[in-house]
Coordinates of C-alpha atoms and ligand atoms in Angstrom, one line a residue:
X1 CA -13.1 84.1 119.4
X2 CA -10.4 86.8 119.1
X3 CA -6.8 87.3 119.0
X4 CA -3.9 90.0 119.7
X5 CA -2.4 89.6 116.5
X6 CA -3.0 87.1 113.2
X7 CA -0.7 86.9 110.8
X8 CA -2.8 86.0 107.3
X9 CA -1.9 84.1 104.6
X10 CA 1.8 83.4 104.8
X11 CA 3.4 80.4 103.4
X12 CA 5.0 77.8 106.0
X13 CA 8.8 76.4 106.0
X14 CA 7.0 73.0 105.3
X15 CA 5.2 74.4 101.9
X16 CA 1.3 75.3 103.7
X17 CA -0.5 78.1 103.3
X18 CA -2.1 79.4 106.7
X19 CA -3.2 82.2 108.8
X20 CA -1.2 82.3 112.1
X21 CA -3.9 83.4 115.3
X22 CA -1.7 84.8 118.4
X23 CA -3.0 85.2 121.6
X24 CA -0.8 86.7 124.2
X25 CA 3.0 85.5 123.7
X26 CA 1.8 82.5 122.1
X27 CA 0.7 81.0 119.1
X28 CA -3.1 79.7 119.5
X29 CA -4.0 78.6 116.1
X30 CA -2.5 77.3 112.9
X31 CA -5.5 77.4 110.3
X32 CA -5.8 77.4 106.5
X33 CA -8.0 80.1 107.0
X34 CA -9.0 82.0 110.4
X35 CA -12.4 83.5 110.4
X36 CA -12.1 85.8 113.8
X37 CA -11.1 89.2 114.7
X38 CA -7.9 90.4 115.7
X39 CA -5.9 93.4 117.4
X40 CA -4.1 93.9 114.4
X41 CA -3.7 91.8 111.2
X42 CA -0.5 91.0 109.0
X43 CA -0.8 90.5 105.9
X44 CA 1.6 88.0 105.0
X45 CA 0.1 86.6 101.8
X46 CA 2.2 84.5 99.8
X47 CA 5.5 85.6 101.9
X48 CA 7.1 82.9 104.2
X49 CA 6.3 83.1 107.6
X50 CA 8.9 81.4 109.5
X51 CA 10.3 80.5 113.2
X52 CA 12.8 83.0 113.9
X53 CA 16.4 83.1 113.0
X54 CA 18.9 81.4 116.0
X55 CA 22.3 82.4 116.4
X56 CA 23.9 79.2 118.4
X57 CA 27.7 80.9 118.2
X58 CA 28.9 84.2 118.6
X59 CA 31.4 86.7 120.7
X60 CA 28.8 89.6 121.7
X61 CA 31.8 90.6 123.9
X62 CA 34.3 92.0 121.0
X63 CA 31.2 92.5 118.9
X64 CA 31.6 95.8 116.8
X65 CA 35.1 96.9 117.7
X66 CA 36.7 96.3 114.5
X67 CA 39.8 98.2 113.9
X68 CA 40.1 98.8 117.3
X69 CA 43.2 99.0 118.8
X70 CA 44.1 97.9 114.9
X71 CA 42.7 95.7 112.3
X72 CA 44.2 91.8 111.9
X73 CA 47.1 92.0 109.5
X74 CA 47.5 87.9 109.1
X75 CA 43.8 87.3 109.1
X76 CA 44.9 84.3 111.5
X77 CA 43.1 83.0 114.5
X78 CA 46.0 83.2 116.3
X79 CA 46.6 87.3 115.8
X80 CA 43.2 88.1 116.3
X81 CA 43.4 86.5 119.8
X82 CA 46.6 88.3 120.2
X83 CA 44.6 91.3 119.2
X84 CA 41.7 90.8 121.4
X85 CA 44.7 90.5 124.2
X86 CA 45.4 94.0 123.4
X87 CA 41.7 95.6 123.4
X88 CA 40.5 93.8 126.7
X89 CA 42.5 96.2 128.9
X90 CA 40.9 98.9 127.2
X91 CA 37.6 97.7 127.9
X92 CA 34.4 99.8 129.4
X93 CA 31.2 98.0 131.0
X94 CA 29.5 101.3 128.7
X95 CA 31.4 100.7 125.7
X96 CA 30.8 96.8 126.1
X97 CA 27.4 96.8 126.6
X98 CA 27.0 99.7 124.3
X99 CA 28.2 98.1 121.3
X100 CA 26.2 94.8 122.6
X101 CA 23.0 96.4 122.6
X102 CA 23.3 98.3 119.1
X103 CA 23.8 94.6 117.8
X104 CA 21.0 93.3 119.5
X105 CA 18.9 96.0 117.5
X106 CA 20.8 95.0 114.0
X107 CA 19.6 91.7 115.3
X108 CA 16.0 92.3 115.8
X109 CA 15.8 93.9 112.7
X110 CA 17.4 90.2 110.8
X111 CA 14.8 88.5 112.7
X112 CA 17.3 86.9 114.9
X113 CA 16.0 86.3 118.0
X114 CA 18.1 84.0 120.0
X115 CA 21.8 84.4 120.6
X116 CA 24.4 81.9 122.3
X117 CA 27.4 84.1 123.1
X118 CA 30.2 82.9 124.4
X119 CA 31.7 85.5 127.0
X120 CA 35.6 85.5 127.5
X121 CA 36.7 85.0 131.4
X122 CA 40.0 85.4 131.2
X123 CA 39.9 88.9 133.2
X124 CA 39.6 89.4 136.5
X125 CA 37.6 92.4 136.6
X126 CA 35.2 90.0 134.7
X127 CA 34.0 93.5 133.0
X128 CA 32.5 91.6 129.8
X129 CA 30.7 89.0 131.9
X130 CA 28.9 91.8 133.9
X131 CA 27.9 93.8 130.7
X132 CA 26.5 90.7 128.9
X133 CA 24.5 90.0 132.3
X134 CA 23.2 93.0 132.0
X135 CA 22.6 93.1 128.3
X136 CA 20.8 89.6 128.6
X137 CA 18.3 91.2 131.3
X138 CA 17.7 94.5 128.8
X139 CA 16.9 92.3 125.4
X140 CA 15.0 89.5 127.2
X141 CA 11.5 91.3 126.1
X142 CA 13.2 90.0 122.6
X143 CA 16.0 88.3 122.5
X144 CA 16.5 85.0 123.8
X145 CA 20.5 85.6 125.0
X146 CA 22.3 82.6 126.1
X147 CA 25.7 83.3 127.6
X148 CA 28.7 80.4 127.6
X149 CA 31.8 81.3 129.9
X150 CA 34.4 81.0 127.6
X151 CA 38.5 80.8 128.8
X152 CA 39.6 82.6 125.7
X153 CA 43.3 82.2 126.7
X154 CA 43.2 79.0 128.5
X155 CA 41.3 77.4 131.1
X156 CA 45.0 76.3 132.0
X157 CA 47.1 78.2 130.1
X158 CA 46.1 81.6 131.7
X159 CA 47.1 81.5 135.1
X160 CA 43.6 82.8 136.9
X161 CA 41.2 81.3 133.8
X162 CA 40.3 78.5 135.8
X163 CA 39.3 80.4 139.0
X164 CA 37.4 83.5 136.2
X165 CA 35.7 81.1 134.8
X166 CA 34.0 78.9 137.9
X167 CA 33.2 83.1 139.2
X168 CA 31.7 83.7 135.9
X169 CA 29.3 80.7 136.2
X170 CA 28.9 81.8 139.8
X171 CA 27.3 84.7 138.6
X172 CA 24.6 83.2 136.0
X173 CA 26.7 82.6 133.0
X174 CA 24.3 79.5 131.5
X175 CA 26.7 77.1 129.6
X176 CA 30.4 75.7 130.1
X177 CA 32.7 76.6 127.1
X178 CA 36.2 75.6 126.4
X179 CA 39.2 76.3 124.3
X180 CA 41.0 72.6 124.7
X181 CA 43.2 73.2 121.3
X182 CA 44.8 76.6 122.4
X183 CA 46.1 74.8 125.9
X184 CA 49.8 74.8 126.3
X185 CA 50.1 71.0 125.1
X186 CA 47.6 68.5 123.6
X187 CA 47.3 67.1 126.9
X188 CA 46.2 69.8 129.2
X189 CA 43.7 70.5 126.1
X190 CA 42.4 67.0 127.0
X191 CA 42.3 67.1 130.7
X192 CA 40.5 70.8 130.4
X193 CA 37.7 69.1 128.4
X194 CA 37.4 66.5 131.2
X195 CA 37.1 69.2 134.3
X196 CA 34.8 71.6 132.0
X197 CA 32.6 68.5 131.3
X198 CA 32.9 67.5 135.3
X199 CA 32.0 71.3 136.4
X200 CA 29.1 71.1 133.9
X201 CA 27.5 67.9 134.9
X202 CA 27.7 69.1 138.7
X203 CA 25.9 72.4 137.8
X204 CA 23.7 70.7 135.7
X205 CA 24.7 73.1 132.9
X206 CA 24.6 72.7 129.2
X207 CA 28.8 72.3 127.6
X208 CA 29.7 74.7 124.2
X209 CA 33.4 74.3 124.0
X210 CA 35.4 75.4 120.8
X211 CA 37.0 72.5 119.8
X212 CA 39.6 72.1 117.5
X213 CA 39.7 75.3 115.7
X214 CA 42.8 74.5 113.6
X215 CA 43.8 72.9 110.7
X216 CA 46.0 70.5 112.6
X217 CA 44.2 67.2 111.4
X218 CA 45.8 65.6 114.7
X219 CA 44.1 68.3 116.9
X220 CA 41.3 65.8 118.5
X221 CA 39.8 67.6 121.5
X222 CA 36.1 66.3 119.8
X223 CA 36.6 62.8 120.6
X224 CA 37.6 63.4 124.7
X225 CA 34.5 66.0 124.0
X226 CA 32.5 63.0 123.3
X227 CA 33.9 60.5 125.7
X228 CA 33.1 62.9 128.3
X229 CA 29.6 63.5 127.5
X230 CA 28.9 60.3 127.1
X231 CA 30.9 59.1 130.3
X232 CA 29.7 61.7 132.5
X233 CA 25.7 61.5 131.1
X234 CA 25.4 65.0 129.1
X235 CA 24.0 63.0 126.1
X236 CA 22.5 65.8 123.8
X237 CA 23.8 68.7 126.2
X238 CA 27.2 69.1 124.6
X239 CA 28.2 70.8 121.3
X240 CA 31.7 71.4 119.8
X241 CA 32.1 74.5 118.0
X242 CA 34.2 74.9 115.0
X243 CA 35.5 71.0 114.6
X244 CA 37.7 72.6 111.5
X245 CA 40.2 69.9 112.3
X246 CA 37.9 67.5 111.0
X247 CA 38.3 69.0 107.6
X248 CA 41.7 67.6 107.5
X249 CA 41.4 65.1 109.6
X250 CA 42.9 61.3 108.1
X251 CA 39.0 59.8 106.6
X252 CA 39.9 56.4 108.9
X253 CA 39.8 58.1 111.9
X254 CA 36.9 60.3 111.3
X255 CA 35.3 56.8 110.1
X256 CA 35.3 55.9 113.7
X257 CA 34.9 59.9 115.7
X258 CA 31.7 60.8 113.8
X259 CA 29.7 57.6 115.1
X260 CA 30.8 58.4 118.5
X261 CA 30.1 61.7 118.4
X262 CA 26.4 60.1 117.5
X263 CA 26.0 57.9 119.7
X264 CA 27.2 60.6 122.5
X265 CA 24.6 63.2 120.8
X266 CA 26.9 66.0 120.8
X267 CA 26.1 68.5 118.1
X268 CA 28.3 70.6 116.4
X269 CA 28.6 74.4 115.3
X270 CA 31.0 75.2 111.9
X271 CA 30.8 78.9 111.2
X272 CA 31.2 79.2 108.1
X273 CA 31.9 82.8 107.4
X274 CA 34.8 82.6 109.7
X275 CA 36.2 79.2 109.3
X276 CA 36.6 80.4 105.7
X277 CA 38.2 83.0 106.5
X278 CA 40.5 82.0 108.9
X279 CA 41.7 78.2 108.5
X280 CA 44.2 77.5 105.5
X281 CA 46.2 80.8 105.9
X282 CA 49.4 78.7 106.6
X283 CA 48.9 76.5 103.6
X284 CA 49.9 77.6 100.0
X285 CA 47.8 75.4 97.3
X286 CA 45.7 73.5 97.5
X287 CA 44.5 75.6 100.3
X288 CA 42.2 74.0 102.8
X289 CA 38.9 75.9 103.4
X290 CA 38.5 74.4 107.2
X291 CA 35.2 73.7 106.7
X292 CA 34.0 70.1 109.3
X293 CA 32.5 67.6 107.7
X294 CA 28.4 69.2 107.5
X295 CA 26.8 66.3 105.4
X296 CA 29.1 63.4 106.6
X297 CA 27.7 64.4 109.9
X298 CA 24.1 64.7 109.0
X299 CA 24.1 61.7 107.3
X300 CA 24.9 59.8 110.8
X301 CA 22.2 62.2 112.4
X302 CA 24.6 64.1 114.6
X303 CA 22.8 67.5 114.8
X304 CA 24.5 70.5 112.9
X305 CA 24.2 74.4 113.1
X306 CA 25.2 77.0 111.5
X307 CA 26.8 79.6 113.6
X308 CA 27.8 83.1 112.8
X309 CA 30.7 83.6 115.3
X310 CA 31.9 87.2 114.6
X311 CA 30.6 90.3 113.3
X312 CA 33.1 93.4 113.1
X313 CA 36.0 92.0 115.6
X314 CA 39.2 91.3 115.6
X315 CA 38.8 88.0 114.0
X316 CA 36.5 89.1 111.4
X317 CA 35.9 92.5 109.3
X318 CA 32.5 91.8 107.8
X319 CA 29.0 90.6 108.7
X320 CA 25.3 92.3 109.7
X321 CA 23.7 89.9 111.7
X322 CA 22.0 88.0 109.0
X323 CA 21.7 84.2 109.4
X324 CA 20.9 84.1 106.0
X325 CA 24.8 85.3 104.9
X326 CA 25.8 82.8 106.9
X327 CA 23.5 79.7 105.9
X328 CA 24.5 81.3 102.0
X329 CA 28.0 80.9 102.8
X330 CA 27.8 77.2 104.8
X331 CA 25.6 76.0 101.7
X332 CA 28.5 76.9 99.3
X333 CA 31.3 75.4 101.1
X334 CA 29.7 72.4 102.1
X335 CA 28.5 71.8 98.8
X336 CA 25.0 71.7 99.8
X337 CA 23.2 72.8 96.4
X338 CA 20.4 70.0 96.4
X339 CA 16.7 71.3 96.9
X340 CA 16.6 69.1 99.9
X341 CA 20.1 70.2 101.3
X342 CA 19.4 74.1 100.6
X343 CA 16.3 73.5 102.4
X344 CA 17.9 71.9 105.5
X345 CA 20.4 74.8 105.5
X346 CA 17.9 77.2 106.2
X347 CA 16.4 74.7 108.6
X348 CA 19.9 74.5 110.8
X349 CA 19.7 78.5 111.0
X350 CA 16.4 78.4 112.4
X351 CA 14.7 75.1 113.9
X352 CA 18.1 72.8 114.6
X353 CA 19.9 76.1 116.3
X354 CA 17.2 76.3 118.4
X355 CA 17.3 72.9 119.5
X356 CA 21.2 73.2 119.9
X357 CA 20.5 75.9 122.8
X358 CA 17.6 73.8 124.2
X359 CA 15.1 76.2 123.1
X360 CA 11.9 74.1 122.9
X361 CA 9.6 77.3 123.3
X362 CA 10.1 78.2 119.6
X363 CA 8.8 77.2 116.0
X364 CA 5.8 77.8 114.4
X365 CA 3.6 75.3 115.7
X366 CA 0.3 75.6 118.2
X367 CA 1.7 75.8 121.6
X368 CA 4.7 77.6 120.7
X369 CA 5.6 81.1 121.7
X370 CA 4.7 83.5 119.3
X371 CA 8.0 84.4 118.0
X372 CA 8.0 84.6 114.0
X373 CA 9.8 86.3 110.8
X374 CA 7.8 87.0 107.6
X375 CA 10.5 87.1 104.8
X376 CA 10.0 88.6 101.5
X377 CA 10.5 85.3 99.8
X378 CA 8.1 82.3 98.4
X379 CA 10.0 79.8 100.6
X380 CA 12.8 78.8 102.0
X381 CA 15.5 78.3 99.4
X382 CA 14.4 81.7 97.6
X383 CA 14.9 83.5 101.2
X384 CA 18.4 82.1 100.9
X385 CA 18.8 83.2 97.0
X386 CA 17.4 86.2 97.8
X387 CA 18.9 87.0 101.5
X388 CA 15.3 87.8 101.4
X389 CA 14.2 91.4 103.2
X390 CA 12.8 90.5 107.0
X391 CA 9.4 92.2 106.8
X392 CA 7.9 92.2 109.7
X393 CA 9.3 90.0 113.0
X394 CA 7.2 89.3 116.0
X395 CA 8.5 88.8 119.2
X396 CA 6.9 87.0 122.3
X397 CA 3.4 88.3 120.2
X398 CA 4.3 91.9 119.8
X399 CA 5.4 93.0 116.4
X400 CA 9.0 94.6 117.1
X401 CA 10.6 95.3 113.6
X402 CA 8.5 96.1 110.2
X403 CA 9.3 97.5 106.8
X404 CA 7.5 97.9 103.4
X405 CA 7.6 95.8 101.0
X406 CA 9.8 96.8 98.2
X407 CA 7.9 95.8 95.0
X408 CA 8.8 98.5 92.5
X409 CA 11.0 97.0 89.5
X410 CA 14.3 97.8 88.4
X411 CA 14.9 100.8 86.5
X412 CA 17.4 100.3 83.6
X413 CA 18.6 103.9 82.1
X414 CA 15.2 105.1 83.4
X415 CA 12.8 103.0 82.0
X416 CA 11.0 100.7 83.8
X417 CA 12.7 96.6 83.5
X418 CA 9.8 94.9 84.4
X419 CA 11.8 92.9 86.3
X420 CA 12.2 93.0 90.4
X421 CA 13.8 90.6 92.9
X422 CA 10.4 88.4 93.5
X423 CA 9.4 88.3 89.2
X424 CA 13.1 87.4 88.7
X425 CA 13.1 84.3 91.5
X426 CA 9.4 83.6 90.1
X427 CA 10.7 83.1 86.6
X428 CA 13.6 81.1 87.8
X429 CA 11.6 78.5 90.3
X430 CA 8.1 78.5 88.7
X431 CA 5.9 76.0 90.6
Ligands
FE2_501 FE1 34.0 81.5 118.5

């Protein structure tokens, strides 16, 4: 008995120790030890070996064009769309798919394998939807890519949205997404989320609308989002993405939406990097943080993801394609500092994101495609401490990003500390 490719030794999310035998694109054995031969071997001994990293929210169009035209002076929402207003004419299929492709590779190298992008239709040249298209074909050796067609300016509210966004899904664009709360009145918000849902459950197509990104706690687009699904028979299908409303939302109400959303199964997306970012910048103090309602939701067993939204855009100046920044930052706001919590968060970036975008081929189990990230960390919660260092990912059973080890110590006025990022995390969670 042989394999392509065995990964040795690593430590498992769930606390094992066990060698990893590939075959192929697909993981054929899970054993404590693995007495055959091999391609190659990896020796991940003592390092966690985990499913990749899954992205369920992000704008791959607008991806890496920060400061082009110019940079967001509010840091609203509601200027950065402006902004994007202003860049889309200026637009290239190159430059789009350009700047797509370099972060695939920044991607790759975080061991973030699959993507959900949302891709905006409100253009008639559809230039993004075509470059994404072709992006998804290019990375698909690699990167699971998932595109939503996505009316950034209105499915109503921009006069040829509607008839962009039906082309867009014409042309392969996998999931229906919405913008219900940036409609002209609460009421066309509501009535988009019911013809998105119908167009959905006639394709057959998964829904990913943004839902109530505001701090308006009477912006409730989630509850017609879960009527809908549940009316029109999407049950675990749907996801709303943001839900900040909910942070502000009156507790009686939400008392009554969150088991709805439950029994409706429709998950839900906060971004935490840019909800933080963005929500509250009308209030003075206290100073909402926009945040929805993470453990509240959990707690009723609605699924939750983290989602990274926006790297170097108009909406957002920061980020490097690390699902780990974002789980760090999620963690923090939603106060989710228990051993148990921590661990979960780093679950959602990986194993629940997956299941958001109905990706049932991944996760490190026999069966499973061999898709996998060894992090330079003990476990889970020290990859988060640490943002541990991705050192090796495999994709689909070939190894497609490595790099050493860093295991010299700190050097304090040039002597040796003793003391390096591992020893440090060792002293601090000794087990
Ligand atoms: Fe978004």
């Amino acid at each position: 008995m042989s394999f392509d490719l065995i990964v040795r030794g690593g430590r498992l999310a769930d606390g094992r120790t066990a060698d990893i035998g590939i075959r192929g694109e697909t993981i054929a054995a899970i054993e404590p030890r693995i007495e055959a031969t091999a391609v190659r071997v990896i020796d991940a001994t003592g390092d966690l070996v985990s499913a990749p990293f899954v992205d369920p929210h992000f704008h791959m169009d607008a991806t890496l064009s920060y400061g082009i035209p110019r940079i967001n002076k509010s840091g609203t929402l509601l200027e950065g769309i402006a902004l994007w207003g202003e860049l889309k004419p200026l637009l290239t299929h190159e430059a789009v798919k350009e700047r797509a492709l370099k972060y695939c590779d920044w991607a790759v190298s975080m061991g973030l394998l699959a993507i959900r992008t949302h891709v905006d239709t409100c253009d008639d040249r559809l230039l993004a939807v075509e470059a994404l298209l072709d992006v998804k074909k290019t990375v698909a050796p690699y990167i699971d890519l998932q595109l939503v067609a996505f009316p950034q300016d209105g499915f109503y509210r921009d006069p040829t949205a509607r008839q962009n966004t039906i082309r867009a899904l014409d042309m392969g664009v996998d999931v229906v997404g919405g913008i219900p709360h940036f409609e002209r009145t609460m009421a066309d918000g509501t009535r988009s989320v019911t013809e998105l849902c119908e167009i959905a459950e006639k394709r057959g197509l998964m829904v990913d609308m943004h839902c109530d990104e505001t701090d308006d706690p009477l912006s409730r687009h989630i509850e017609q989002l879960a009527y809908e699904t549940q009316r029109l028979g999407l049950k675990g299908r749907v996801a709303g993405s943001h839900l900040t409303s909910m942070h502000s939302m009156d507790n009686y109400y939400v008392s009554k939406l969150l088991p709805m959303m439950a029994e409706a199964e429709v998950s839900a997306i906060p971004n935490p990097l840019i909800n933080i970012m963005l929500q509250g910048r009308h209030d003075t103090f206290p100073k909402r943080r926009g945040l929805t309602r993470v453990k509240e939701m959990q707690a009723l067993g609605i699924r939750v993801g983290w989602g990274q939204d926006c790297v170097l855009d108009p909406w957002y100046s920061l980020g490097t394609a690390d699902m780990l920044d974002v789980a760090f930052m999620g963690l923090h706001v939603a106060q989710m500092s228990s051993p148990a919590d921590m661990a979960k968060c780093f679950d959602m970036v990986t194993n629940v994101n997956a299941a958001i975008m109905g990706l049932d081929h991944l996760g490190v189990a026999v069966g499973k495609r061999a898709s996998l990230v060894v992090l330079d960390a003990g476990d889970p919660v020290e990859a988060l401490r640490l943002r541990a260092e991705r050192l090796c990912v495999v994709a689909r059973g070939k190894v497609v990003a490595e790099r050493p080890k860093r295991d010299t110590a700190l050097s304090l006025n040039g002597r040796p500390s003793g003391v390096n990022r591992r020893h440090e995390a060792s002293l601090k969670n000794p087990t």
